[in-house]
Amino acid sequence: MKSVKVNQNNLNDYSDIWVIGELNDGKIHPVTVELIGKGKELINNLTGKKLNVIIIGYGVQNSAEKLLHYGVDKVLYVEHNLLKSFNTDYYVKAITDLIEDRKPEIVMMGSTYTMKDIGPRIAARLGTGLISDCTELEIDSSDGKLIQTKVSFGGNLLSSAICPNNRPQMVTVKPGVMNKAERSEEASGKIELVIPKLSENDTRLNLILKEVLEKKQVNLDKAKIVVSGGRGLKEAAGFDLIRELAEVLNGEVGASRVPIEAGWIDSSHQVGQTGVTVKPDLYIACGISGAIQHQAGMYQSKYIVAINKDPNAPIFKICDYGIVGDLYEVIPQLIESIKEKRMF
Amino acid sequence: MNFDFNEKQLMVIKNAKEYTEKYLAPGVIERDETSTYPIDAYRKLGELGFVGLPYSSEYGGSDAGYLEYVLAVEEIAKVDASMAISYSVATSLYAGPIAGFGTEEQKKKYLPPVLSGKSLGAFNLTEPNAGSDAAGVITRAEKKGDRYILNGLKCFSTNGPLADYFFVVASTNPELKTKGLSGFIVEKAFPGVSIGKIENKMGIRSAQVSEVIFDNVEVPAENLILEEGKGFMLAMKTLDSGRMGVAAQGLGIAEGAFEIAKNYLKTREQFGKPLYKNQYLAFKMAELEMQIEQAKLLLYKAACDKDTGKPYTISAAKAKYACTNAAMDVTTAAVQMLGGNGYMREYHVERMMRDAKITQIYEGTNEIQKLVISGGLFR
Amino acid sequence: MIRSNMRIIVCIKQVPDTNEFKIDLETGIMIREGLPCVMNPDDKNALEEALRLKDEYNAEVIALTMGPLQAKDVLKEAMAMGADEVILINDLSFAGSDSLATAAILAAAIERIGHYDMILCGMQAMDGNTGQTGPQLAELLNIPQITYLKELNIIDNTVTATKWTESEKYTFKLNMPVLLTVNNELNDPRIPTMMGVMKAYDEAGEKKIKVWGANDLDIDIEQVGIKGSVTNIYESCLTHINRVSTIIEGEDEKEMAKSLAMKLSELNLI
């Protein structure tokens, strides 16, 4: 019989909050520091719990030490030469074994492709619940349970869930949502080396090639974020700025009719009645007045941001957020602020 | 009486819409400007089985009916009226007489290439001196042994320049006037078939319309449909069905323009409020909505008549008249409602208005439709 | 070369079409009535990949869904597109299953299907957005997985698959059976042929749909449905999607840009 191994041990055996950290080429992923920030907030509402960070890889002691500057109680670094590169089987086994051994109450991960790959599998192996892509986490003051909130239904429904009878309570959190933990010059807390029991028999995957990704080729109509430029750019060079913003946001570049006709950018970028209809999560209209034929191609975007000098531009009527100002002043600062939020 | 579509029909609509968005919407303005026909889009239309919708799968069709076919033409015409007529000509006017009256061999040989989208088919009846009055046909087919020698010039042949196959009406006996007309299947590959002047049109500019010239073309006798003298009947029956295609084209144009106008009235603000809050415009839209629905019901009724084996000459004429007038009325009103924008190409409605005009003219002018309908009244 | 009897199972889900949400112009409130149901977009890409393998290698494609009887619609669509066999898992006791319980039910159904070489799943459903079913199904079936598939080649029993993460590209070689998850970047799903539509939406098409209930599956119903789910919905509410234009104020452009970045970050957009 197919049985989901639901773990029904004594819930009181479980304590501590864990952040499963993520490293990218030896650098700590920003979401890890965001999760530490949230974790610190959560333990303030729980008595006697500790905040630990787990990182896995090979030769990661350095990173573990760096993480001690964020005010966590302990960093466990799981080292094995088989963990050098991403491998679902090894990663799942190393983390699951550690969770079974140490019994954390809450396990937080970033909603990255890596964690979305292994997180659900770890939860299934443990027989516990995982809520993915959360944007809010809080502790229910009455019973200490973790209330996990996420947006679903194409952004139309906000729902909160709990995992009442199983431990750990697992969650993946959207990057860029939680506030980062502050870095202090002083290191505090302990680091602990964990050597997982892994052998080559534990995987069915054979890595034959690992490459760094060049910029993704995404079509305008499928893009989650579109940054568009219009007449207000004044010249072709203005699109360098638009491109830079799009790149930081991992989005695509769009344009209204004027730049296309002026030859500032290729017509494949045109958004509007003529051109592509886009429905991204975020549409940033820069120097676009918002003529109705442009609106026709973008009004279904989930969020619309408009940056324009002219306070009477029609685009301000259909946007969620507007900035009346010079885009050449606004965008560079916006790029900087976004970078700050993403890196450290 | 049941006014609901069944699941199959809903899926035909859904997939025709998807096809249209994917293959026809991009570049529709440019194709109109440059009079370019999207041959790859036609091939896809065939591959997906739309061209063969009302015909048997034995001949490459999709085993559906005329209602399904009409729904697909309507969906396509909402965006691209040129493809709608090209499609309708291939399905109704070329394949229609073969599927309806051809021999097993004719059907097996001449339906699959067109229904599958590999080739286009065309219909050749009209001549410079034979428009509404088919008795003026002077293209001659003289029997010589086991073949006919075809000589003459046909005009206004939609798909003409691109077609590999033609249904041609020619006279085998000029003395008998219309009773001397006969219908043939002619291949472009037959020596002596050539394309004359390609027309520069007001609307449906992406569709290709031309003269087709027959200069001592040898047509095998087995390519005669039915027997000699049946050409007029074949042409009229074929046009009865074709009119539903044109009606669907007109209905689609009307609906496409209506949708654009509706969105415009909702989003465009003047005098501090959206345009639709002006009762004059809102009421006008109510009238157009009713006109569209009336036309639609007549069209679906005509298609159901055909699918259920009832006579459909009169109902098809009514549908053609109502739908194509709706096309003209709605597009004209839409251009007016969009004001200056409506006159500009990027808003589509000016093209739709130009496209609408021909639907009142071809496959029997709307005056001819009244002739058909009134003829039925006082017979 | 490839084995001639390759069998692929595609897991699909019927979801409300969230793209069709409309806003009432007067009130700014979302109109929920008459929201059409569609095949989850990522699942359609999974089906397309399976059908591509069918075209290329003559693989057999089985579409599997769990849901109410209405979910037969997506199975008919799958049939019209070219699926050879379609199965609906339908049982009142399965309603309210969370992702792990759903994976358990799908796993039981797949065990009943028997032999298979590949399972294809969409990465995420556009209603629940959990993105968990694929990996959890692979775990319960104890087979390897590749998520976010970008390229796939098959030689004999061996799959060479390239997956992406945000910043890297990994190519793995592994033996079948394997579970793969895909999204809309992988391919462009086909429009079904009209012949396919006529057959799938016929009575004969309806009859081809196998319906399996709890009794047909080897599963402990205590572990599925609302009761057996490890996570519970605590509360849910509609997000505010009325578009209220907020003009961001500030001393200068720099200040405004900073506040905008904060707002976007709060909205989880960057």
PDB file of C-alpha atoms in Angstrom, chain A residues 58-194:
ATOM      1  CA  TYR A  58      32.316  21.303  -0.195  1.00  0.00           C
ATOM      2  CA  GLY A  59      34.840  23.730   1.242  1.00  0.00           C
ATOM      3  CA  VAL A  60      32.160  25.924   2.751  1.00  0.00           C
ATOM      4  CA  GLN A  61      33.694  26.604   6.155  1.00  0.00           C
ATOM      5  CA  ASN A  62      34.548  30.117   5.064  1.00  0.00           C
ATOM      6  CA  SER A  63      30.965  30.877   4.200  1.00  0.00           C
ATOM      7  CA  ALA A  64      29.857  29.365   7.486  1.00  0.00           C
ATOM      8  CA  GLU A  65      32.120  31.760   9.330  1.00  0.00           C
ATOM      9  CA  LYS A  66      30.790  34.709   7.370  1.00  0.00           C
ATOM     10  CA  LEU A  67      27.272  33.829   8.456  1.00  0.00           C
ATOM     11  CA  LEU A  68      28.240  34.208  12.127  1.00  0.00           C
ATOM     12  CA  HIS A  69      28.120  37.962  11.579  1.00  0.00           C
ATOM     13  CA  TYR A  70      24.335  37.929  11.333  1.00  0.00           C
ATOM     14  CA  GLY A  71      23.506  37.028  14.903  1.00  0.00           C
ATOM     15  CA  VAL A  72      22.563  33.367  14.559  1.00  0.00           C
ATOM     16  CA  ASP A  73      23.096  30.841  17.314  1.00  0.00           C
ATOM     17  CA  LYS A  74      24.833  28.251  15.213  1.00  0.00           C
ATOM     18  CA  VAL A  75      25.918  27.545  11.673  1.00  0.00           C
ATOM     19  CA  LEU A  76      26.046  23.897  10.713  1.00  0.00           C
ATOM     20  CA  TYR A  77      28.055  23.305   7.594  1.00  0.00           C
ATOM     21  CA  VAL A  78      27.523  20.022   5.878  1.00  0.00           C
ATOM     22  CA  GLU A  79      30.659  19.099   3.986  1.00  0.00           C
ATOM     23  CA  HIS A  80      31.195  16.339   1.484  1.00  0.00           C
ATOM     24  CA  ASN A  81      32.966  16.173  -1.841  1.00  0.00           C
ATOM     25  CA  LEU A  82      29.800  14.727  -3.362  1.00  0.00           C
ATOM     26  CA  LEU A  83      28.030  17.969  -2.432  1.00  0.00           C
ATOM     27  CA  LYS A  84      30.341  20.081  -4.547  1.00  0.00           C
ATOM     28  CA  SER A  85      27.720  20.558  -7.265  1.00  0.00           C
ATOM     29  CA  PHE A  86      23.967  20.496  -7.098  1.00  0.00           C
ATOM     30  CA  ASN A  87      22.505  17.006  -7.082  1.00  0.00           C
ATOM     31  CA  THR A  88      18.927  16.403  -5.985  1.00  0.00           C
ATOM     32  CA  ASP A  89      19.624  12.974  -4.524  1.00  0.00           C
ATOM     33  CA  TYR A  90      22.658  13.971  -2.437  1.00  0.00           C
ATOM     34  CA  TYR A  91      21.195  17.246  -1.264  1.00  0.00           C
ATOM     35  CA  VAL A  92      17.899  15.685  -0.246  1.00  0.00           C
ATOM     36  CA  LYS A  93      19.599  12.882   1.621  1.00  0.00           C
ATOM     37  CA  ALA A  94      22.092  15.119   3.435  1.00  0.00           C
ATOM     38  CA  ILE A  95      19.425  17.553   4.607  1.00  0.00           C
ATOM     39  CA  THR A  96      16.778  14.947   5.434  1.00  0.00           C
ATOM     40  CA  ASP A  97      19.218  12.912   7.506  1.00  0.00           C
ATOM     41  CA  LEU A  98      20.242  16.000   9.420  1.00  0.00           C
ATOM     42  CA  ILE A  99      16.628  17.024  10.067  1.00  0.00           C
ATOM     43  CA  GLU A 100      15.769  13.533  11.300  1.00  0.00           C
ATOM     44  CA  ASP A 101      18.783  13.611  13.568  1.00  0.00           C
ATOM     45  CA  ARG A 102      18.410  17.106  15.050  1.00  0.00           C
ATOM     46  CA  LYS A 103      14.647  17.634  14.835  1.00  0.00           C
ATOM     47  CA  PRO A 104      14.161  21.337  14.097  1.00  0.00           C
ATOM     48  CA  GLU A 105      10.688  22.782  14.595  1.00  0.00           C
ATOM     49  CA  ILE A 106      10.748  25.116  11.604  1.00  0.00           C
ATOM     50  CA  VAL A 107      12.792  24.796   8.411  1.00  0.00           C
ATOM     51  CA  MET A 108      12.958  27.811   6.110  1.00  0.00           C
ATOM     52  CA  MET A 109      14.328  27.843   2.594  1.00  0.00           C
ATOM     53  CA  GLY A 110      14.430  30.433  -0.174  1.00  0.00           C
ATOM     54  CA  SER A 111      12.040  29.980  -3.108  1.00  0.00           C
ATOM     55  CA  THR A 112      14.872  29.404  -5.533  1.00  0.00           C
ATOM     56  CA  TYR A 113      14.898  26.778  -8.255  1.00  0.00           C
ATOM     57  CA  THR A 114      17.317  24.706  -6.193  1.00  0.00           C
ATOM     58  CA  MET A 115      15.210  24.739  -3.050  1.00  0.00           C
ATOM     59  CA  LYS A 116      11.985  24.219  -4.987  1.00  0.00           C
ATOM     60  CA  ASP A 117      13.642  21.130  -6.405  1.00  0.00           C
ATOM     61  CA  ILE A 118      14.696  19.578  -3.116  1.00  0.00           C
ATOM     62  CA  GLY A 119      12.280  21.139  -0.598  1.00  0.00           C
ATOM     63  CA  PRO A 120       9.133  19.239  -1.596  1.00  0.00           C
ATOM     64  CA  ARG A 121      11.112  16.016  -1.813  1.00  0.00           C
ATOM     65  CA  ILE A 122      12.558  16.466   1.658  1.00  0.00           C
ATOM     66  CA  ALA A 123       9.073  17.185   3.017  1.00  0.00           C
ATOM     67  CA  ALA A 124       7.717  14.060   1.348  1.00  0.00           C
ATOM     68  CA  ARG A 125      10.528  11.927   2.731  1.00  0.00           C
ATOM     69  CA  LEU A 126       9.894  13.292   6.213  1.00  0.00           C
ATOM     70  CA  GLY A 127       6.135  13.042   5.772  1.00  0.00           C
ATOM     71  CA  THR A 128       5.578  16.619   6.788  1.00  0.00           C
ATOM     72  CA  GLY A 129       4.065  19.754   5.291  1.00  0.00           C
ATOM     73  CA  LEU A 130       5.715  22.387   3.179  1.00  0.00           C
ATOM     74  CA  ILE A 131       4.166  25.674   2.156  1.00  0.00           C
ATOM     75  CA  SER A 132       5.896  27.177  -0.822  1.00  0.00           C
ATOM     76  CA  ASP A 133       6.499  30.723  -1.996  1.00  0.00           C
ATOM     77  CA  CYS A 134       5.422  32.384   1.223  1.00  0.00           C
ATOM     78  CA  THR A 135       5.446  36.118   1.569  1.00  0.00           C
ATOM     79  CA  GLU A 136       4.565  36.358   5.255  1.00  0.00           C
ATOM     80  CA  LEU A 137       5.374  34.251   8.280  1.00  0.00           C
ATOM     81  CA  GLU A 138       4.234  34.698  11.836  1.00  0.00           C
ATOM     82  CA  ILE A 139       3.903  32.723  15.014  1.00  0.00           C
ATOM     83  CA  ASP A 140       0.399  32.128  16.332  1.00  0.00           C
ATOM     84  CA  SER A 141       0.758  33.501  19.848  1.00  0.00           C
ATOM     85  CA  SER A 142      -1.862  31.079  21.216  1.00  0.00           C
ATOM     86  CA  ASP A 143      -0.141  27.847  20.286  1.00  0.00           C
ATOM     87  CA  GLY A 144       3.243  28.758  18.847  1.00  0.00           C
ATOM     88  CA  LYS A 145       2.412  27.370  15.415  1.00  0.00           C
ATOM     89  CA  LEU A 146       3.802  28.930  12.281  1.00  0.00           C
ATOM     90  CA  ILE A 147       1.232  30.741  10.144  1.00  0.00           C
ATOM     91  CA  GLN A 148       2.450  30.763   6.578  1.00  0.00           C
ATOM     92  CA  THR A 149       0.916  33.148   4.086  1.00  0.00           C
ATOM     93  CA  LYS A 150       1.209  33.126   0.345  1.00  0.00           C
ATOM     94  CA  VAL A 151      -0.362  34.671  -2.700  1.00  0.00           C
ATOM     95  CA  SER A 152      -2.064  32.289  -5.115  1.00  0.00           C
ATOM     96  CA  PHE A 153      -4.729  32.251  -7.811  1.00  0.00           C
ATOM     97  CA  GLY A 154      -2.706  34.413 -10.136  1.00  0.00           C
ATOM     98  CA  GLY A 155      -2.161  36.986  -7.418  1.00  0.00           C
ATOM     99  CA  ASN A 156      -5.837  37.236  -6.551  1.00  0.00           C
ATOM    100  CA  LEU A 157      -5.986  35.190  -3.393  1.00  0.00           C
ATOM    101  CA  LEU A 158      -4.045  35.536  -0.184  1.00  0.00           C
ATOM    102  CA  SER A 159      -4.116  32.367   1.858  1.00  0.00           C
ATOM    103  CA  SER A 160      -2.608  31.318   5.136  1.00  0.00           C
ATOM    104  CA  ALA A 161      -1.846  27.751   6.064  1.00  0.00           C
ATOM    105  CA  ILE A 162      -0.572  25.820   9.028  1.00  0.00           C
ATOM    106  CA  CYS A 163       0.983  22.419   9.505  1.00  0.00           C
ATOM    107  CA  PRO A 164      -0.623  21.468  12.818  1.00  0.00           C
ATOM    108  CA  ASN A 165       0.404  17.900  13.553  1.00  0.00           C
ATOM    109  CA  ASN A 166       3.684  17.289  11.812  1.00  0.00           C
ATOM    110  CA  ARG A 167       7.183  18.516  12.275  1.00  0.00           C
ATOM    111  CA  PRO A 168       9.203  20.221  11.112  1.00  0.00           C
ATOM    112  CA  GLN A 169       7.021  22.959   9.675  1.00  0.00           C
ATOM    113  CA  MET A 170       8.685  23.600   6.352  1.00  0.00           C
ATOM    114  CA  VAL A 171       8.440  26.682   4.229  1.00  0.00           C
ATOM    115  CA  THR A 172       9.992  28.255   1.157  1.00  0.00           C
ATOM    116  CA  VAL A 173       9.995  32.044   1.084  1.00  0.00           C
ATOM    117  CA  LYS A 174      10.093  34.338  -1.919  1.00  0.00           C
ATOM    118  CA  PRO A 175      13.416  36.102  -2.298  1.00  0.00           C
ATOM    119  CA  GLY A 176      13.359  39.861  -1.798  1.00  0.00           C
ATOM    120  CA  VAL A 177      10.366  39.878   0.549  1.00  0.00           C
ATOM    121  CA  MET A 178      11.800  39.619   4.043  1.00  0.00           C
ATOM    122  CA  ASN A 179      14.106  42.206   5.531  1.00  0.00           C
ATOM    123  CA  LYS A 180      17.740  41.255   5.631  1.00  0.00           C
ATOM    124  CA  ALA A 181      19.450  40.621   8.940  1.00  0.00           C
ATOM    125  CA  GLU A 182      21.938  43.324   9.835  1.00  0.00           C
ATOM    126  CA  ARG A 183      25.555  42.417   9.549  1.00  0.00           C
ATOM    127  CA  SER A 184      27.689  43.182  12.580  1.00  0.00           C
ATOM    128  CA  GLU A 185      31.475  43.358  12.690  1.00  0.00           C
ATOM    129  CA  GLU A 186      31.516  40.964  15.611  1.00  0.00           C
ATOM    130  CA  ALA A 187      31.004  37.313  14.927  1.00  0.00           C
ATOM    131  CA  SER A 188      28.851  35.445  17.407  1.00  0.00           C
ATOM    132  CA  GLY A 189      27.514  31.922  17.746  1.00  0.00           C
ATOM    133  CA  LYS A 190      29.202  28.644  16.948  1.00  0.00           C
ATOM    134  CA  ILE A 191      29.987  26.758  13.823  1.00  0.00           C
ATOM    135  CA  GLU A 192      29.726  23.016  13.578  1.00  0.00           C
ATOM    136  CA  LEU A 193      30.978  20.692  10.888  1.00  0.00           C
ATOM    137  CA  VAL A 194      28.608  17.908   9.869  1.00  0.00           C
TER     138      VAL A 194
END
